[in-house]
mmCIF file of C-alpha atoms and ligand atoms in Angstrom:
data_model
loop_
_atom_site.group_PDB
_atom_site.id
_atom_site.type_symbol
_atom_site.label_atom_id
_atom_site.label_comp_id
_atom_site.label_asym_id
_atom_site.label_seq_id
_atom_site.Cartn_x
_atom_site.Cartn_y
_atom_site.Cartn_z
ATOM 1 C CA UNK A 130 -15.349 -0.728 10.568
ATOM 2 C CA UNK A 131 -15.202 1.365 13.656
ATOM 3 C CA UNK A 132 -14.698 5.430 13.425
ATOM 4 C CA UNK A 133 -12.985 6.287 16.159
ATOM 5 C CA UNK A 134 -12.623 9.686 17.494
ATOM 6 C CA UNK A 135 -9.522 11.803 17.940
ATOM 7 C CA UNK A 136 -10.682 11.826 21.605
ATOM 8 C CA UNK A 137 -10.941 8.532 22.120
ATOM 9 C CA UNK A 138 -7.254 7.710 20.061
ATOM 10 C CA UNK A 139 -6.021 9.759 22.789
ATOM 11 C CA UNK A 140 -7.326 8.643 26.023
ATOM 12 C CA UNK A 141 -6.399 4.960 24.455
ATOM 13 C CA UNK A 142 -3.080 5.967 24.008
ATOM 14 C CA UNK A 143 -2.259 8.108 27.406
ATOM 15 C CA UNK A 144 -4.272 4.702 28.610
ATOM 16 C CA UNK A 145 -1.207 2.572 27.425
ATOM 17 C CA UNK A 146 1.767 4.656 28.487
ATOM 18 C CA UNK A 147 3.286 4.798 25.258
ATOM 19 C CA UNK A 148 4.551 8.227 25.437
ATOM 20 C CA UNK A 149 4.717 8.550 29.463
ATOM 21 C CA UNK A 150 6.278 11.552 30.647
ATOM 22 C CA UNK A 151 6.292 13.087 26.581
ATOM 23 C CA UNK A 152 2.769 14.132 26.407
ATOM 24 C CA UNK A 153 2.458 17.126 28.794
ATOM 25 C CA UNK A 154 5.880 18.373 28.413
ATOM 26 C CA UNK A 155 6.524 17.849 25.182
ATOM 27 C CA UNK A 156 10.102 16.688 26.051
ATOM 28 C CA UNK A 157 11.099 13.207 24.561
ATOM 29 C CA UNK A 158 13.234 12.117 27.765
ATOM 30 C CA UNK A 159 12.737 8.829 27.582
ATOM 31 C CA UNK A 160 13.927 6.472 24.381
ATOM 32 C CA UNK A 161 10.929 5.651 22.115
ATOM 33 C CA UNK A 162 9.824 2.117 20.681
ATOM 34 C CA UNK A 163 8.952 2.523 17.224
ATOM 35 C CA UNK A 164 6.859 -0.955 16.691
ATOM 36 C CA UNK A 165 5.883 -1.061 12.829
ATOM 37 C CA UNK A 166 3.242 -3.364 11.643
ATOM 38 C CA UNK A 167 3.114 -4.787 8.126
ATOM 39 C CA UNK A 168 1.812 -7.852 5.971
ATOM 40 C CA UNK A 169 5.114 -8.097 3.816
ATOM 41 C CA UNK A 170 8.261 -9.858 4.461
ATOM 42 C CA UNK A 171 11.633 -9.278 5.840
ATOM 43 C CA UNK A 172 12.729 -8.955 2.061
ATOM 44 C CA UNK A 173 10.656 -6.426 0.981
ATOM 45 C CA UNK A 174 12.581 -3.650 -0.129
ATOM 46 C CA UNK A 175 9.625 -1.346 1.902
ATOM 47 C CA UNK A 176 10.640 -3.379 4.893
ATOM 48 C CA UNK A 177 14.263 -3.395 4.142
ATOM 49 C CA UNK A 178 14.082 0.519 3.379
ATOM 50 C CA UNK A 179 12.820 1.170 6.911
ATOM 51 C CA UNK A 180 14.928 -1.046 8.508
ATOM 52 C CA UNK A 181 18.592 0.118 6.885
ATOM 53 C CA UNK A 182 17.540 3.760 6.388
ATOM 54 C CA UNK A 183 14.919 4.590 8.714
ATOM 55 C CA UNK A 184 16.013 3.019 11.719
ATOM 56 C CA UNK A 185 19.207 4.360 11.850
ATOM 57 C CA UNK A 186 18.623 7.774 11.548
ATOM 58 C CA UNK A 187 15.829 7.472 14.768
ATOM 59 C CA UNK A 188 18.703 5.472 16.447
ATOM 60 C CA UNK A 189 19.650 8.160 18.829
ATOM 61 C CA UNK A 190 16.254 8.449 20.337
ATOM 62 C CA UNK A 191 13.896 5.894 19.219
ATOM 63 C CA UNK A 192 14.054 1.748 18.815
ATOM 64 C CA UNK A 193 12.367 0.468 15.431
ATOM 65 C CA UNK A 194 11.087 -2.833 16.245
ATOM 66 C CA UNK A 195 9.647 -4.312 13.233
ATOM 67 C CA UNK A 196 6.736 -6.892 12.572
ATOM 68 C CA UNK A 197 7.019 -8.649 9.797
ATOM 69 C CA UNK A 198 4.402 -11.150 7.816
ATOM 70 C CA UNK A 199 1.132 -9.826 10.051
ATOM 71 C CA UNK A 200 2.792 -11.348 13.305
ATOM 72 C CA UNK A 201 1.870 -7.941 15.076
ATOM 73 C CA UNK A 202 -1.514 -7.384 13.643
ATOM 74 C CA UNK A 203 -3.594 -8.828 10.890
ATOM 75 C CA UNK A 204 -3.549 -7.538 7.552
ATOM 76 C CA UNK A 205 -5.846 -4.334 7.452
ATOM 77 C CA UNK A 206 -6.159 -3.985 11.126
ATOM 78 C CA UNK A 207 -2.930 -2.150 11.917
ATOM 79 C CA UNK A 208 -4.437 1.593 11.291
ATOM 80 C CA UNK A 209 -7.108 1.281 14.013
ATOM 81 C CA UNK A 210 -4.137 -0.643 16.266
ATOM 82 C CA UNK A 211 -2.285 2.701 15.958
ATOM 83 C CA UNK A 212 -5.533 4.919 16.345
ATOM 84 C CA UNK A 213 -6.094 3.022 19.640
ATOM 85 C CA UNK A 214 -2.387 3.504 21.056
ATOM 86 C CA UNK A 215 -1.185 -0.104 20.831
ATOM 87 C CA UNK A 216 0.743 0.601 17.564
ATOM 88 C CA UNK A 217 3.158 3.569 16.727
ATOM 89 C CA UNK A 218 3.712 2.789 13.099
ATOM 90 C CA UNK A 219 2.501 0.930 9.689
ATOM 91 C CA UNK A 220 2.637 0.182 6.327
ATOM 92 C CA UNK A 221 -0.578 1.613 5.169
ATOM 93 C CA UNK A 222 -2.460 1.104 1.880
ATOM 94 C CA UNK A 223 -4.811 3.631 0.459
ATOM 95 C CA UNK A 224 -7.338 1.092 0.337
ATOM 96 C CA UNK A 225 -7.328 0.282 4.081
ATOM 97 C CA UNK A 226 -8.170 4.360 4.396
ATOM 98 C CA UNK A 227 -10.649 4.426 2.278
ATOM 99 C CA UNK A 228 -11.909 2.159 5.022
ATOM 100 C CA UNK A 229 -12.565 5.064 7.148
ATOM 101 C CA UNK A 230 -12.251 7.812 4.741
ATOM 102 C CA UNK A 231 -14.092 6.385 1.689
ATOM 103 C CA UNK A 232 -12.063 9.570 -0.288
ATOM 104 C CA UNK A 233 -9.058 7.428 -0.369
ATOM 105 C CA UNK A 234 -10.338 4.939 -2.926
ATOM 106 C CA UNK A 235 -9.548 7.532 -5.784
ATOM 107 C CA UNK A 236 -5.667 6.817 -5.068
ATOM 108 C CA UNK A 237 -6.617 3.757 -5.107
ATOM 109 C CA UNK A 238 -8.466 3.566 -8.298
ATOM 110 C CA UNK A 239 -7.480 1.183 -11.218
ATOM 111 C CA UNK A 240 -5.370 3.613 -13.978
ATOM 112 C CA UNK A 241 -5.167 6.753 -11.566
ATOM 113 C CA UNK A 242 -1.493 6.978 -10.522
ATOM 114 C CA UNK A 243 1.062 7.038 -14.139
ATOM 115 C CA UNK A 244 4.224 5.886 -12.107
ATOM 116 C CA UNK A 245 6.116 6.245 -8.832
ATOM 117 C CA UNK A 246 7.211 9.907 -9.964
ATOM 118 C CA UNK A 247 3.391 10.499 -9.977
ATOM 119 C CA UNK A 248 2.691 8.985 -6.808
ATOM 120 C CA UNK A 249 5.593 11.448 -5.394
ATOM 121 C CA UNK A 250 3.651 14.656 -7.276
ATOM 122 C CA UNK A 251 0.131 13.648 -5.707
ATOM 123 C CA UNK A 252 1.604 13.214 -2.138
ATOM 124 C CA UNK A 253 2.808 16.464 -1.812
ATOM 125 C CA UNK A 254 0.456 18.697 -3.830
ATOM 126 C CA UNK A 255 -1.778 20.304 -1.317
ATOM 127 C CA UNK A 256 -4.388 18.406 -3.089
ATOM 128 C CA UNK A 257 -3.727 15.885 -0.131
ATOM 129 C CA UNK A 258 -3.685 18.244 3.345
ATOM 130 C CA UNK A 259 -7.094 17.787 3.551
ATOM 131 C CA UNK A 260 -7.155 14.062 3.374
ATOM 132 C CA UNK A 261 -4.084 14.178 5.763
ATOM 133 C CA UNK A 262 -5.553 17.074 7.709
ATOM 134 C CA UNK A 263 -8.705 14.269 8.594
ATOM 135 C CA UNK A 264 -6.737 11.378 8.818
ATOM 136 C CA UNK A 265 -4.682 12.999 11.581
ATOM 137 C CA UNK A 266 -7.905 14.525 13.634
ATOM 138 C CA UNK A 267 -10.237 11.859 13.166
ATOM 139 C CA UNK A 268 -7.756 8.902 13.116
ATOM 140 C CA UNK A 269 -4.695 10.209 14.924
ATOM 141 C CA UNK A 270 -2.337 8.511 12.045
ATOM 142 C CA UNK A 271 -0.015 11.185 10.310
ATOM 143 C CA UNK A 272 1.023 10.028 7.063
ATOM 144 C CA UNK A 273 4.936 10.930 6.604
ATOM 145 C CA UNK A 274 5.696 9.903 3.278
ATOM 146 C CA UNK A 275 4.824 7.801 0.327
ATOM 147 C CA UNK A 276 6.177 4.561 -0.566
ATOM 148 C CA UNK A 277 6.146 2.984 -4.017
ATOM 149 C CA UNK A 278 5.094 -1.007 -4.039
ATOM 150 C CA UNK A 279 4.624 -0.753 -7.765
ATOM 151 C CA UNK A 280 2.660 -2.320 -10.658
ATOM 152 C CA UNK A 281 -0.013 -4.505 -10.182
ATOM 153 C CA UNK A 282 -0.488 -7.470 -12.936
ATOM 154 C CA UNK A 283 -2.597 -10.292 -13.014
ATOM 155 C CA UNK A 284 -1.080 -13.204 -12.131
ATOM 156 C CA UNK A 285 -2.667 -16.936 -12.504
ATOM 157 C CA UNK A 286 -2.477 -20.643 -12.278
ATOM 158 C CA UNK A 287 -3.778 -21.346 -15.522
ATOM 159 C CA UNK A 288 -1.236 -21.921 -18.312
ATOM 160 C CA UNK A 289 -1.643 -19.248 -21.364
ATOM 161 C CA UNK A 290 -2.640 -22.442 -23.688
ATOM 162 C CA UNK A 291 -5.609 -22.810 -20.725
ATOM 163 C CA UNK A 292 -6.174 -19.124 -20.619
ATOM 164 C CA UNK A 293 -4.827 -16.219 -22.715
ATOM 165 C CA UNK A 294 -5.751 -12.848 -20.940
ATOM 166 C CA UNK A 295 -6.096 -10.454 -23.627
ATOM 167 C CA UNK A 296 -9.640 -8.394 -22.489
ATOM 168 C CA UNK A 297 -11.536 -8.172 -19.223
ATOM 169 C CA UNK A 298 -13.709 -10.415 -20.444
ATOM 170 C CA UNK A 299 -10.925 -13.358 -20.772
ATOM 171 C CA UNK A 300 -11.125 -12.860 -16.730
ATOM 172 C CA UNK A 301 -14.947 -14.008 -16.200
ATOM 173 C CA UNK A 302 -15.275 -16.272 -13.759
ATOM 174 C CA UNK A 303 -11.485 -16.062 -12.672
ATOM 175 C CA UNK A 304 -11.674 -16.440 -9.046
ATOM 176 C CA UNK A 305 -8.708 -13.608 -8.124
ATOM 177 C CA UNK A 306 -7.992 -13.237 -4.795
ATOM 178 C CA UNK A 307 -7.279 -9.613 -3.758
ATOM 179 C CA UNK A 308 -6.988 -8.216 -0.400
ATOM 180 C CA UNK A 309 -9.996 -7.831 2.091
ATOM 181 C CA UNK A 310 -11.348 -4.323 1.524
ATOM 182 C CA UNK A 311 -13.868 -2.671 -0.430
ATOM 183 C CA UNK A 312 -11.724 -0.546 -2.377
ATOM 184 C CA UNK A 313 -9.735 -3.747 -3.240
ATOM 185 C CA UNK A 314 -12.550 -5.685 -4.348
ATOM 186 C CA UNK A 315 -13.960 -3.269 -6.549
ATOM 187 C CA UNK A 316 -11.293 -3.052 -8.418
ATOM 188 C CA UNK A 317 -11.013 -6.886 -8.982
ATOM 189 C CA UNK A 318 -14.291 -6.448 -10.117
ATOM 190 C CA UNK A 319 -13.571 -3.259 -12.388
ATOM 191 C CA UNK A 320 -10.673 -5.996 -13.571
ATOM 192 C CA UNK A 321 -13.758 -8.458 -14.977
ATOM 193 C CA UNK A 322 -12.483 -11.332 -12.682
ATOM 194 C CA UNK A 323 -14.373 -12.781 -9.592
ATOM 195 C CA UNK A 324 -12.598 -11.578 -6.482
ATOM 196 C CA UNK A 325 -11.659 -13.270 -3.435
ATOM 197 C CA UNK A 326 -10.508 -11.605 -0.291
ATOM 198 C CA UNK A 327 -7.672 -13.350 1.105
ATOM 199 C CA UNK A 328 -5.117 -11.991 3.697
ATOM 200 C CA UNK A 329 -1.514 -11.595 1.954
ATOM 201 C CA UNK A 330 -0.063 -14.029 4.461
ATOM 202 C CA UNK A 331 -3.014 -16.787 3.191
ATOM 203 C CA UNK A 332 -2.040 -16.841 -1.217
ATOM 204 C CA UNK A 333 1.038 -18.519 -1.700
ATOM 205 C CA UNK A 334 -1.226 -21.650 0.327
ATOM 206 C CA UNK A 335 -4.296 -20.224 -1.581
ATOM 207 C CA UNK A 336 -2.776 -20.537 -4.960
ATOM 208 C CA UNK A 337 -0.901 -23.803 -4.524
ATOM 209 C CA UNK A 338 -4.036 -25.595 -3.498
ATOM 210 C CA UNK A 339 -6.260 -23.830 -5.788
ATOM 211 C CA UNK A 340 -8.451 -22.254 -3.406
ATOM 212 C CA UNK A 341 -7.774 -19.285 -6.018
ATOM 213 C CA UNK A 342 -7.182 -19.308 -9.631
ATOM 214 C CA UNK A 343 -4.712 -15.799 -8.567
ATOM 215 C CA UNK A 344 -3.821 -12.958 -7.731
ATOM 216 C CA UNK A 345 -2.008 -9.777 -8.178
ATOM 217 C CA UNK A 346 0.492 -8.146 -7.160
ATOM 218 C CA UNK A 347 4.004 -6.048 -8.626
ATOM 219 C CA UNK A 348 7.127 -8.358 -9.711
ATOM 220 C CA UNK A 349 9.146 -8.146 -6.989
ATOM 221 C CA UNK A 350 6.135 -9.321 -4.590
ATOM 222 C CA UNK A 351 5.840 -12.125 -7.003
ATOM 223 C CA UNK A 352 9.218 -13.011 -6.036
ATOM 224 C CA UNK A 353 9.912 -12.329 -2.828
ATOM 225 C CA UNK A 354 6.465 -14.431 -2.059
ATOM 226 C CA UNK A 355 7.720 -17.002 -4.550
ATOM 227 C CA UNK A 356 4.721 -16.676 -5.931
ATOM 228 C CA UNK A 357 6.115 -18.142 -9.388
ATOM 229 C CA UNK A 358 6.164 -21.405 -7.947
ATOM 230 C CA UNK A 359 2.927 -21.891 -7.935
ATOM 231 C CA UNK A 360 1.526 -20.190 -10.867
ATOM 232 C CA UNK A 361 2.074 -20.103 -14.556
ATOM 233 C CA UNK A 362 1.730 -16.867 -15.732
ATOM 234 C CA UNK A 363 1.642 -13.243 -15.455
ATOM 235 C CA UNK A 364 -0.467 -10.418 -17.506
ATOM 236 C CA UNK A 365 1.108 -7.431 -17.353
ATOM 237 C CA UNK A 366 -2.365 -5.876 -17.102
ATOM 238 C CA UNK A 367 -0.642 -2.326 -15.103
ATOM 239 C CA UNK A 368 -3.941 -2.243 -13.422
ATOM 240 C CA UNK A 369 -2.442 0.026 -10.380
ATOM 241 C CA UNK A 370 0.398 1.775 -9.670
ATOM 242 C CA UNK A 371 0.471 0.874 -6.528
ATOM 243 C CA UNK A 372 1.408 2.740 -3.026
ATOM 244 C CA UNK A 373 1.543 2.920 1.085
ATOM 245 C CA UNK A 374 1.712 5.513 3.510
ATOM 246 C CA UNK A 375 4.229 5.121 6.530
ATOM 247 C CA UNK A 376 1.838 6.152 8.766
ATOM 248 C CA UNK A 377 3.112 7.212 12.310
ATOM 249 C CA UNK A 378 1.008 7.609 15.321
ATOM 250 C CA UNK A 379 -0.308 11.417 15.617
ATOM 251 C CA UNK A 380 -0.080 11.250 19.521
ATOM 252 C CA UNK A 381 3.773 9.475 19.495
ATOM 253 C CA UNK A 382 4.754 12.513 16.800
ATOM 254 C CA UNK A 383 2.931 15.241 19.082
ATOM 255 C CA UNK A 384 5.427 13.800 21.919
ATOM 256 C CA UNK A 385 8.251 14.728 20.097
ATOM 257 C CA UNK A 386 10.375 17.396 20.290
ATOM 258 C CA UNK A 387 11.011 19.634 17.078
ATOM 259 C CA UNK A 388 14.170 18.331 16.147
ATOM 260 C CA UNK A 389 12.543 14.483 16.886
ATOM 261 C CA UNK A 390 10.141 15.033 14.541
ATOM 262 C CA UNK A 391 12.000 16.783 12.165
ATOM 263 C CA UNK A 392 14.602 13.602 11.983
ATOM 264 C CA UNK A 393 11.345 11.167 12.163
ATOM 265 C CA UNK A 394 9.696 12.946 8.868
ATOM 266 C CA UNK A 395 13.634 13.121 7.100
ATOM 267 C CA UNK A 396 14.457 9.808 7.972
ATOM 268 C CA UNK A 397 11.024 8.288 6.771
ATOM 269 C CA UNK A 398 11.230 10.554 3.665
ATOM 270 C CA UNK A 399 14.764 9.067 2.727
ATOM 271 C CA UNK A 400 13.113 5.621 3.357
ATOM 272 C CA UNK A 401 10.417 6.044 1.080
ATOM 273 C CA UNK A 402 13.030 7.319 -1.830
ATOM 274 C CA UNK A 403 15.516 4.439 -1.214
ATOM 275 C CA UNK A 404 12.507 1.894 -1.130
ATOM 276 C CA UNK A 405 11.635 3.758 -4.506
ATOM 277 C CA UNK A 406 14.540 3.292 -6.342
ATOM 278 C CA UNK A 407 15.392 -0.352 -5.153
ATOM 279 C CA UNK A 408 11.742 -1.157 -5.971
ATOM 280 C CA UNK A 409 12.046 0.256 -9.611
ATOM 281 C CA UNK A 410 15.210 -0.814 -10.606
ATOM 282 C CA UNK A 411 13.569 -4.614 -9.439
ATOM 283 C CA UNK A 412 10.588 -4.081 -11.080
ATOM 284 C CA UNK A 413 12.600 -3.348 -14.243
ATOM 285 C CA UNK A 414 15.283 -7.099 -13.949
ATOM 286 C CA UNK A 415 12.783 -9.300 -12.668
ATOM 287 C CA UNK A 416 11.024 -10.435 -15.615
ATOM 288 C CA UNK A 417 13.735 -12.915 -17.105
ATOM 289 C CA UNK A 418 13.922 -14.393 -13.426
ATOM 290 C CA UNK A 419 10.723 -15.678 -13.465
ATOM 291 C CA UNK A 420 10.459 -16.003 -16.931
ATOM 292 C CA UNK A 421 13.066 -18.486 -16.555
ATOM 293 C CA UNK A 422 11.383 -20.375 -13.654
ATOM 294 C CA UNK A 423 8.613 -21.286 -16.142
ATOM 295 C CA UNK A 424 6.061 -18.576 -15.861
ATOM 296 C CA UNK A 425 4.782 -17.066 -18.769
ATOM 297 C CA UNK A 426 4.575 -13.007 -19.062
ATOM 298 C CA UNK A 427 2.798 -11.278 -21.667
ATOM 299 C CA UNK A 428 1.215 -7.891 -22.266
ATOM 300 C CA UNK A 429 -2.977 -7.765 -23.150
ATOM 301 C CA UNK A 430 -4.409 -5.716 -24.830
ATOM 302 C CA UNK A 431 -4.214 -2.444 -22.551
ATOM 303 C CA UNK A 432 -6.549 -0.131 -24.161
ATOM 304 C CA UNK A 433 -9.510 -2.833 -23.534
ATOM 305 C CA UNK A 434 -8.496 -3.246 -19.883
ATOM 306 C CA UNK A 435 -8.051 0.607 -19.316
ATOM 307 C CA UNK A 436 -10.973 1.372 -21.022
ATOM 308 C CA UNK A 437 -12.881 -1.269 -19.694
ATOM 309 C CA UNK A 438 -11.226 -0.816 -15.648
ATOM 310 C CA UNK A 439 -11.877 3.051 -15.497
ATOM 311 C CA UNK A 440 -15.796 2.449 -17.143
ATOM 312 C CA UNK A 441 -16.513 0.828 -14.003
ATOM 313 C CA UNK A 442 -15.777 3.699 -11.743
ATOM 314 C CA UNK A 443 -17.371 6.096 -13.996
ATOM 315 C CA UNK A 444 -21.168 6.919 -11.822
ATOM 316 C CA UNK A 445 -20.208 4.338 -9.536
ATOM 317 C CA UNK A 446 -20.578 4.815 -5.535
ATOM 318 C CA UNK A 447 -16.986 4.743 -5.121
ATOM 319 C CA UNK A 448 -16.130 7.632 -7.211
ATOM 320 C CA UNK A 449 -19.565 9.600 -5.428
ATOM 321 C CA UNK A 450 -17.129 9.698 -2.590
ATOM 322 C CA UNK A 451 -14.456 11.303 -4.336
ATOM 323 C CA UNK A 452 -14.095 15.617 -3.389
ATOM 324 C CA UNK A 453 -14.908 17.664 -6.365
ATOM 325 C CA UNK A 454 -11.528 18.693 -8.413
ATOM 326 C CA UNK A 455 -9.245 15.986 -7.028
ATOM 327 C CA UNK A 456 -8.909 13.399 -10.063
ATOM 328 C CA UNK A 457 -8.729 16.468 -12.315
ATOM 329 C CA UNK A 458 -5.676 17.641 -10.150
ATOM 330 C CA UNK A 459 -4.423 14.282 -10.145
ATOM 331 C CA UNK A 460 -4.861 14.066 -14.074
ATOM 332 C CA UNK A 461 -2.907 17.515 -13.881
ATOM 333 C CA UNK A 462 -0.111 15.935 -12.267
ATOM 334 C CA UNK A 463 0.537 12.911 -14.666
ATOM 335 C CA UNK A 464 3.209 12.977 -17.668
HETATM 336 C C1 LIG B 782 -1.521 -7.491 -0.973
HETATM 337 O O1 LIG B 782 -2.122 -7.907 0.031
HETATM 338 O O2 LIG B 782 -1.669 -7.981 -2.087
HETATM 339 C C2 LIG B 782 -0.609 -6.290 -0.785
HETATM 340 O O3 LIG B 782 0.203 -6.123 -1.941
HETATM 341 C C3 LIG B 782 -1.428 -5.039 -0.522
HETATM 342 C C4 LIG B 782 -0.526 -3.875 -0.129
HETATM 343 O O4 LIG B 782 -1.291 -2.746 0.227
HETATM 344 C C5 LIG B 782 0.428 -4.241 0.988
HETATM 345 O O5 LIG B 782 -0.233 -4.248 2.197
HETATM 346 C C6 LIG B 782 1.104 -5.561 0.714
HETATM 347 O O6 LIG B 782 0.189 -6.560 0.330
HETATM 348 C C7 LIG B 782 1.838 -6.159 1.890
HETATM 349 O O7 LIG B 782 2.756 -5.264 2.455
HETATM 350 C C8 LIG B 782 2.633 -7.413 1.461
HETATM 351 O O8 LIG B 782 3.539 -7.092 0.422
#
């Protein structure tokens, strides 16, 4: 994956105009396009949390113009888009970070993060200005706030009488798709399963022709990708408690005025809480929805996959990259 310089995220971007006439005054005269990249629907409540809370509150000088399902940019490509100036904002995952900053995998480490109140503590104890501080010089991608997507399960084709998930070993040879990075693939790994990378937009097609024995993902994914449909059951398996950055483009935020930036961070902040709660309180109803359109849900044994999930990491390469004192702090921070 290409490293690109602060430098060169700025010449890109004063290349393509985006903030013409902003960048040597610092005077936001001219209304902004706010073009936000993500892999996830319409529906999802991160997507409907930006688009009810956060656009309206950049209304006076900025346009949000939304991309949903990967129609602006591929799945994992939408960090460099906005590091090169042809993107002002994303959904980012920790694991698509860790692409360029291999530190990022501990937030994205199977068993790290408790719950979204966690996620909340972690984001804003200075434990994280230094991995902001180098995504926003080496990069150019502020990240404004944390968003919760939820808890990740296991979720398969097989029927529980074909396959009851109680261990990670129940898992071997269990050809799970999970998304295209390393971080992501470790983890199904770390899981005991046989991953697959598969863009998000590719597994409802990928598990209704079997290309993939599953995936995994929180409940409300599950059903706003109607994933149910074509699987038969889910293991609650809590694997991650999973998050995303809005991530804003440094040079489009240094274009601002105060007060512009000041309304952009409040207005992404109140996002990321609405998201939160809407996100939770679905996580929390959803189970009897799908339970009732035939999938199975159960809970493994937890201990084993814990145990098993966080034994992996232990020595490996992935935790080498890790700066000294951070999972401790992040330990710290938990219930
Ligand atoms: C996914 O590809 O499984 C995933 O859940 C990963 C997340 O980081 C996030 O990008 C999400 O997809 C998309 O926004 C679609 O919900």
């Amino acid at each position: 994956m290409l490293k690109l310089t602060r430098r060169a995220a700025l010449t890109a971007t004063i290349a393509a105009g985006l903030v013409a006439g902003t960048a040597t005054t610092g005077l936001a005269q001219d209304r902004l396009t706010l073009r936000l990249a993500t892999a996830g629907s319409e529906t999802d409540q991160r997507s409907v949390a930006m688009a009810q809370v956060f656009a309206p509150m950049v209304a006076e000088f900025a346009d949000y113009q939304p991309g949903y399902n990967a129609t602006l940019f591929a799945q994992g490509t939408e960090l460099e888009a906005i590091s090169r100036g042809n993107l002002e904002m994303s959904i980012a995952s920790a694991q698509e970070l860790a692409q360029f900053f291999p530190e990022f995998s501990i937030f994205a480490t199977g068993y790290v993060h408790q719950d979204a109140a966690h996620q909340v503590r972690v984001f804003n104890d200075p434990l994280m200005d230094p991995f902001e501080a180098k995504v926003e010089d080496e990069l150019g991608v502020k990240l404004l706030s944390v968003m919760y997507l939820g808890r990740r399960h296991v979720n398969l084709r097989q029927t529980r009488e074909e396959l009851d998930v109680q261990t990670p070993e129940d898992l071997a040879g269990v050809n799970l798709r999970m998304p295209g990075t390393d971080a992501w693939q470790f983890l199904g790994k770390a899981l005991g399963a046989s991953p697959t990378p598969m863009a998000f937009t590719e597994v409802y097609t990928g598990l209704s022709t079997g290309a993939v024995d599953g995936q995994d993902n929180p409940l409300p994914t599950v059903v706003d990708a109607k994933f149910y449909e074509v699987t038969s059951q889910i293991a609650l398996t809590s694997h991650l408690v999973d998050l995303n950055y809005i991530a804003f483009s440094k040079e489009v935020w240094d274009g601002l005025t105060p007060d512009q930036q000041l309304t952009v961070q409040r207005a992404a902040d109140a996002a990321a809480a609405w998201g939160r709660l809407k996100q939770l309180d679905k996580e929390n109803s959803l189970a009897d929805f799908i339970r009732a359109q035939g999938v199975e849900i159960y809970t493994p044994d937890l201990e084993a996959f814990r145990t098993h999930v966080q034994a992996q990491y232990v020595g490996s390469e992935v935790a080498a990259s890790w700066p000294e004192g951070v999972l401790e702090r992040i330990n710290e921070l938990g219930n």
